[in-house]
Amino acid sequence: MRDKLRLQGIKATPVLRMSNVHGGTVYRVGDQCSFHFAETRAPAITEGETMPQISEREFERLPLRAHQFLAGVPLHDVWAVDLQSPRAGITLDEFLRVANERLYTPTPIVRGLLDLRLLTGRLFGWDRPRLSTQTVPTFADRLTDADQARSLAPAGVREGPDGLFRVVYRFENEKLVELVNRTAHAAALSALVETVNSYRFYFAVYVRSVGRLTPFYMAAIDPFRKLIVYPSLLRSLRANWDRTMVALGTRT
């Protein structure tokens, strides 16, 4: 049965028709500003600008499994991008399948930053788990029988750069992956919500400390994440959506 995501003022079930969709604006969810989802749209951004903020309350009101599943794990930040609605009923799983499991297309700059991070990780051994973290429960260990039955992909499947991430679960409109190394124990959540006039894709990052390096490491990479990497990746996701879901939707 298709996941039904609901939010105050938002319908996640199939909408009756398209109207004016948001112009593909990218947001970052912060903890300073309130946001009325159905009424407010942020200005367009350009490369290198900081992301307009919206309230974390919007994300927390979404009936996602991750809220309970990752209870006790700090939410580091959340990002969102609005997508055109070619038709009702599109799920995240469908988007993943149509896009050949590749939602993002890194630009040369982003690819270079990722390669630099992987090279640095190999030099300093950051991506080799400490012996102390090898016995720490993973997020996948939290899966219930119901979670495993609902998941469309088995836990533990590797993906991402150098296979650093492992799938925790994949539901129709929600996907969670995790990474454990010497810098952090992190989880990345992707979720797709159908709104009255469009779709909204959410990308949330959770970070649990694994030692004294974690806060320094996150502080060092945050400027690159916020100014370059995530805005660029979300723009590429929107472009991939337009090339796949929007193009297919307009032909049907």
GROMACS .gro file of C-alpha atoms in nm:
model
  252
    1MET     CA    1   0.000   0.000   0.000
    2ARG     CA    2   0.140   0.339  -0.098
    3ASP     CA    3   0.275   0.546   0.190
    4LYS     CA    4   0.039   0.834   0.268
    5LEU     CA    5   0.228   1.131   0.400
    6ARG     CA    6   0.023   1.407   0.555
    7LEU     CA    7   0.120   1.746   0.689
    8GLN     CA    8  -0.091   2.028   0.826
    9GLY     CA    9  -0.212   2.223   0.525
   10ILE     CA   10  -0.069   1.964   0.284
   11LYS     CA   11  -0.222   1.669   0.105
   12ALA     CA   12   0.008   1.377   0.038
   13THR     CA   13  -0.260   1.168  -0.129
   14PRO     CA   14  -0.316   1.219  -0.503
   15VAL     CA   15  -0.421   1.574  -0.581
   16LEU     CA   16  -0.703   1.656  -0.817
   17ARG     CA   17  -0.515   1.882  -1.054
   18MET     CA   18  -0.203   2.083  -1.107
   19SER     CA   19  -0.198   2.454  -1.050
   20ASN     CA   20   0.094   2.691  -1.024
   21VAL     CA   21   0.389   2.491  -0.897
   22HIS     CA   22   0.674   2.636  -0.698
   23GLY     CA   23   0.963   2.741  -0.918
   24GLY     CA   24   1.198   2.466  -0.807
   25THR     CA   25   1.326   2.673  -0.515
   26VAL     CA   26   1.578   2.508  -0.283
   27TYR     CA   27   1.544   2.554   0.093
   28ARG     CA   28   1.742   2.463   0.401
   29VAL     CA   29   1.550   2.382   0.713
   30GLY     CA   30   1.682   2.570   1.012
   31ASP     CA   31   1.558   2.635   1.361
   32GLN     CA   32   1.507   3.011   1.347
   33CYS     CA   33   1.220   3.081   1.109
   34SER     CA   34   0.859   2.972   1.103
   35PHE     CA   35   0.720   2.852   0.771
   36HIS     CA   36   0.367   2.815   0.638
   37PHE     CA   37   0.410   2.541   0.381
   38ALA     CA   38   0.114   2.608   0.157
   39GLU     CA   39   0.163   2.984   0.144
   40THR     CA   40   0.534   3.062   0.144
   41ARG     CA   41   0.796   3.014  -0.121
   42ALA     CA   42   1.159   3.113  -0.090
   43PRO     CA   43   1.347   3.318  -0.350
   44ALA     CA   44   1.555   3.139  -0.611
   45ILE     CA   45   1.919   3.088  -0.524
   46THR     CA   46   2.236   3.098  -0.727
   47GLU     CA   47   2.560   2.907  -0.691
   48GLY     CA   48   2.745   3.002  -0.373
   49GLU     CA   49   2.454   3.166  -0.189
   50THR     CA   50   2.344   3.046   0.152
   51MET     CA   51   2.018   2.855   0.163
   52PRO     CA   52   1.694   3.024   0.272
   53GLN     CA   53   1.579   2.869   0.600
   54ILE     CA   54   1.243   2.719   0.691
   55SER     CA   55   1.132   2.581   1.024
   56GLU     CA   56   1.235   2.236   1.142
   57ARG     CA   57   0.877   2.204   1.262
   58GLU     CA   58   0.769   2.138   0.905
   59PHE     CA   59   0.998   1.839   0.883
   60GLU     CA   60   0.908   1.714   1.229
   61ARG     CA   61   0.535   1.723   1.146
   62LEU     CA   62   0.586   1.483   0.857
   63PRO     CA   63   0.470   1.135   0.960
   64LEU     CA   64   0.802   0.975   0.875
   65ARG     CA   65   0.925   0.654   1.030
   66ALA     CA   66   1.265   0.821   1.080
   67HIS     CA   67   1.138   1.046   1.361
   68GLN     CA   68   1.074   0.753   1.590
   69PHE     CA   69   1.333   0.524   1.436
   70LEU     CA   70   1.620   0.771   1.497
   71ALA     CA   71   1.496   0.891   1.835
   72GLY     CA   72   1.792   1.015   2.036
   73VAL     CA   73   2.009   1.081   1.728
   74PRO     CA   74   2.069   1.457   1.676
   75LEU     CA   75   1.920   1.606   1.361
   76HIS     CA   76   2.209   1.801   1.208
   77ASP     CA   77   2.017   1.976   0.930
   78VAL     CA   78   1.742   1.929   0.673
   79TRP     CA   79   1.713   2.048   0.315
   80ALA     CA   80   1.421   2.055   0.073
   81VAL     CA   81   1.352   2.129  -0.291
   82ASP     CA   82   1.016   2.178  -0.462
   83LEU     CA   83   0.948   1.975  -0.776
   84GLN     CA   84   0.694   2.015  -1.053
   85SER     CA   85   0.393   1.784  -1.046
   86PRO     CA   86   0.336   1.614  -1.383
   87ARG     CA   87   0.075   1.385  -1.228
   88ALA     CA   88  -0.047   1.253  -0.897
   89GLY     CA   89   0.080   0.949  -0.714
   90ILE     CA   90   0.454   0.958  -0.783
   91THR     CA   91   0.655   0.790  -0.508
   92LEU     CA   92   1.020   0.816  -0.413
   93ASP     CA   93   1.068   0.453  -0.506
   94GLU     CA   94   0.931   0.519  -0.855
   95PHE     CA   95   1.161   0.818  -0.897
   96LEU     CA   96   1.459   0.608  -0.789
   97ARG     CA   97   1.373   0.332  -1.034
   98VAL     CA   98   1.313   0.567  -1.327
   99ALA     CA   99   1.635   0.756  -1.248
  100ASN     CA  100   1.832   0.428  -1.233
  101GLU     CA  101   1.891   0.475  -0.860
  102ARG     CA  102   2.086   0.798  -0.925
  103LEU     CA  103   1.895   1.097  -0.794
  104TYR     CA  104   2.197   1.327  -0.805
  105THR     CA  105   2.448   1.418  -1.074
  106PRO     CA  106   2.750   1.581  -0.905
  107THR     CA  107   2.906   1.878  -1.082
  108PRO     CA  108   3.285   1.870  -1.141
  109ILE     CA  109   3.331   2.095  -0.835
  110VAL     CA  110   3.124   1.870  -0.611
  111ARG     CA  111   3.290   1.559  -0.754
  112GLY     CA  112   3.628   1.715  -0.684
  113LEU     CA  113   3.533   1.791  -0.323
  114LEU     CA  114   3.407   1.437  -0.274
  115ASP     CA  115   3.724   1.292  -0.426
  116LEU     CA  116   3.935   1.515  -0.200
  117ARG     CA  117   3.740   1.398   0.104
  118LEU     CA  118   3.784   1.032   0.006
  119LEU     CA  119   4.156   1.083  -0.053
  120THR     CA  120   4.195   1.256   0.283
  121GLY     CA  121   3.998   0.979   0.448
  122ARG     CA  122   4.229   0.716   0.303
  123LEU     CA  123   4.540   0.907   0.411
  124PHE     CA  124   4.422   0.955   0.770
  125GLY     CA  125   4.226   0.632   0.799
  126TRP     CA  126   3.900   0.815   0.869
  127ASP     CA  127   3.686   0.566   0.681
  128ARG     CA  128   3.813   0.264   0.870
  129PRO     CA  129   3.587   0.208   1.172
  130ARG     CA  130   3.758   0.209   1.509
  131LEU     CA  131   3.755  -0.120   1.693
  132SER     CA  132   3.537   0.051   1.953
  133THR     CA  133   3.274   0.145   1.692
  134GLN     CA  134   3.263  -0.197   1.531
  135THR     CA  135   3.071  -0.327   1.832
  136VAL     CA  136   2.840  -0.024   1.852
  137PRO     CA  137   2.489  -0.101   1.725
  138THR     CA  138   2.419   0.033   1.379
  139PHE     CA  139   2.095   0.207   1.292
  140ALA     CA  140   1.999  -0.102   1.094
  141ASP     CA  141   2.000  -0.293   1.422
  142ARG     CA  142   1.692  -0.090   1.519
  143LEU     CA  143   1.482  -0.239   1.239
  144THR     CA  144   1.170  -0.417   1.354
  145ASP     CA  145   1.016  -0.713   1.177
  146ALA     CA  146   0.753  -0.474   1.041
  147ASP     CA  147   1.023  -0.239   0.908
  148GLN     CA  148   1.200  -0.523   0.731
  149ALA     CA  149   0.876  -0.651   0.582
  150ARG     CA  150   0.788  -0.303   0.458
  151SER     CA  151   1.132  -0.222   0.318
  152LEU     CA  152   1.180  -0.251  -0.057
  153ALA     CA  153   1.555  -0.313  -0.022
  154PRO     CA  154   1.751  -0.528   0.222
  155ALA     CA  155   1.947  -0.357   0.495
  156GLY     CA  156   2.323  -0.344   0.449
  157VAL     CA  157   2.338  -0.289   0.072
  158ARG     CA  158   2.630  -0.054  -0.002
  159GLU     CA  159   2.589   0.257  -0.213
  160GLY     CA  160   2.729   0.608  -0.259
  161PRO     CA  161   3.093   0.713  -0.311
  162ASP     CA  162   3.324   0.415  -0.251
  163GLY     CA  163   3.026   0.229  -0.105
  164LEU     CA  164   3.058   0.422   0.220
  165PHE     CA  165   2.684   0.423   0.288
  166ARG     CA  166   2.468   0.124   0.374
  167VAL     CA  167   2.094   0.106   0.322
  168VAL     CA  168   1.894   0.091   0.645
  169TYR     CA  169   1.548   0.083   0.489
  170ARG     CA  170   1.368   0.189   0.174
  171PHE     CA  171   0.997   0.254   0.186
  172GLU     CA  172   0.782   0.389  -0.095
  173ASN     CA  173   0.835   0.752   0.003
  174GLU     CA  174   1.122   0.733   0.250
  175LYS     CA  175   1.478   0.601   0.230
  176LEU     CA  176   1.741   0.590   0.504
  177VAL     CA  177   2.112   0.512   0.465
  178GLU     CA  178   2.390   0.523   0.723
  179LEU     CA  179   2.766   0.566   0.747
  180VAL     CA  180   2.991   0.469   1.035
  181ASN     CA  181   3.358   0.567   1.043
  182ARG     CA  182   3.610   0.750   1.262
  183THR     CA  183   3.453   1.090   1.198
  184ALA     CA  184   3.087   1.024   1.276
  185HIS     CA  185   2.798   0.782   1.279
  186ALA     CA  186   2.565   0.955   1.032
  187ALA     CA  187   2.233   0.884   0.866
  188ALA     CA  188   2.091   1.046   0.553
  189LEU     CA  189   1.717   1.045   0.495
  190SER     CA  190   1.543   1.108   0.163
  191ALA     CA  191   1.167   1.160   0.158
  192LEU     CA  192   0.915   1.267  -0.105
  193VAL     CA  193   0.587   1.439  -0.018
  194GLU     CA  194   0.306   1.520  -0.260
  195THR     CA  195   0.160   1.863  -0.184
  196VAL     CA  196  -0.145   2.044  -0.321
  197ASN     CA  197   0.041   2.190  -0.619
  198SER     CA  198   0.373   2.009  -0.643
  199TYR     CA  199   0.606   1.762  -0.477
  200ARG     CA  200   0.862   1.838  -0.210
  201PHE     CA  201   1.179   1.635  -0.166
  202TYR     CA  202   1.344   1.637   0.177
  203PHE     CA  203   1.702   1.547   0.259
  204ALA     CA  204   1.789   1.522   0.628
  205VAL     CA  205   2.121   1.450   0.795
  206TYR     CA  206   2.152   1.300   1.142
  207VAL     CA  207   2.488   1.284   1.319
  208ARG     CA  208   2.585   1.087   1.628
  209SER     CA  209   2.926   1.155   1.775
  210VAL     CA  210   3.184   0.875   1.780
  211GLY     CA  211   3.455   1.071   1.959
  212ARG     CA  212   3.625   1.406   2.003
  213LEU     CA  213   3.688   1.436   1.629
  214THR     CA  214   3.318   1.448   1.536
  215PRO     CA  215   3.231   1.811   1.626
  216PHE     CA  216   3.553   1.945   1.474
  217TYR     CA  217   3.505   1.743   1.158
  218MET     CA  218   3.144   1.855   1.112
  219ALA     CA  219   3.239   2.218   1.175
  220ALA     CA  220   3.514   2.192   0.912
  221ILE     CA  221   3.295   2.046   0.637
  222ASP     CA  222   2.974   2.239   0.708
  223PRO     CA  223   3.066   2.548   0.499
  224PHE     CA  224   3.131   2.326   0.196
  225ARG     CA  225   2.812   2.129   0.254
  226LYS     CA  226   2.592   2.438   0.298
  227LEU     CA  227   2.741   2.663   0.030
  228ILE     CA  228   2.836   2.418  -0.242
  229VAL     CA  229   2.758   2.050  -0.207
  230TYR     CA  230   2.395   2.024  -0.101
  231PRO     CA  231   2.261   2.319  -0.306
  232SER     CA  232   2.433   2.173  -0.612
  233LEU     CA  233   2.308   1.820  -0.548
  234LEU     CA  234   1.951   1.937  -0.497
  235ARG     CA  235   1.963   2.140  -0.817
  236SER     CA  236   2.081   1.829  -0.999
  237LEU     CA  237   1.802   1.627  -0.836
  238ARG     CA  238   1.548   1.879  -0.963
  239ALA     CA  239   1.701   1.858  -1.312
  240ASN     CA  240   1.688   1.476  -1.300
  241TRP     CA  241   1.324   1.494  -1.190
  242ASP     CA  242   1.243   1.723  -1.484
  243ARG     CA  243   1.424   1.492  -1.730
  244THR     CA  244   1.252   1.181  -1.599
  245MET     CA  245   0.926   1.224  -1.409
  246VAL     CA  246   0.815   1.551  -1.569
  247ALA     CA  247   0.910   1.440  -1.921
  248LEU     CA  248   0.739   1.103  -1.878
  249GLY     CA  249   0.436   1.264  -1.716
  250THR     CA  250   0.380   1.507  -1.999
  251ARG     CA  251   0.393   1.225  -2.254
  252THR     CA  252   0.125   1.018  -2.084
   0.00000   0.00000   0.00000
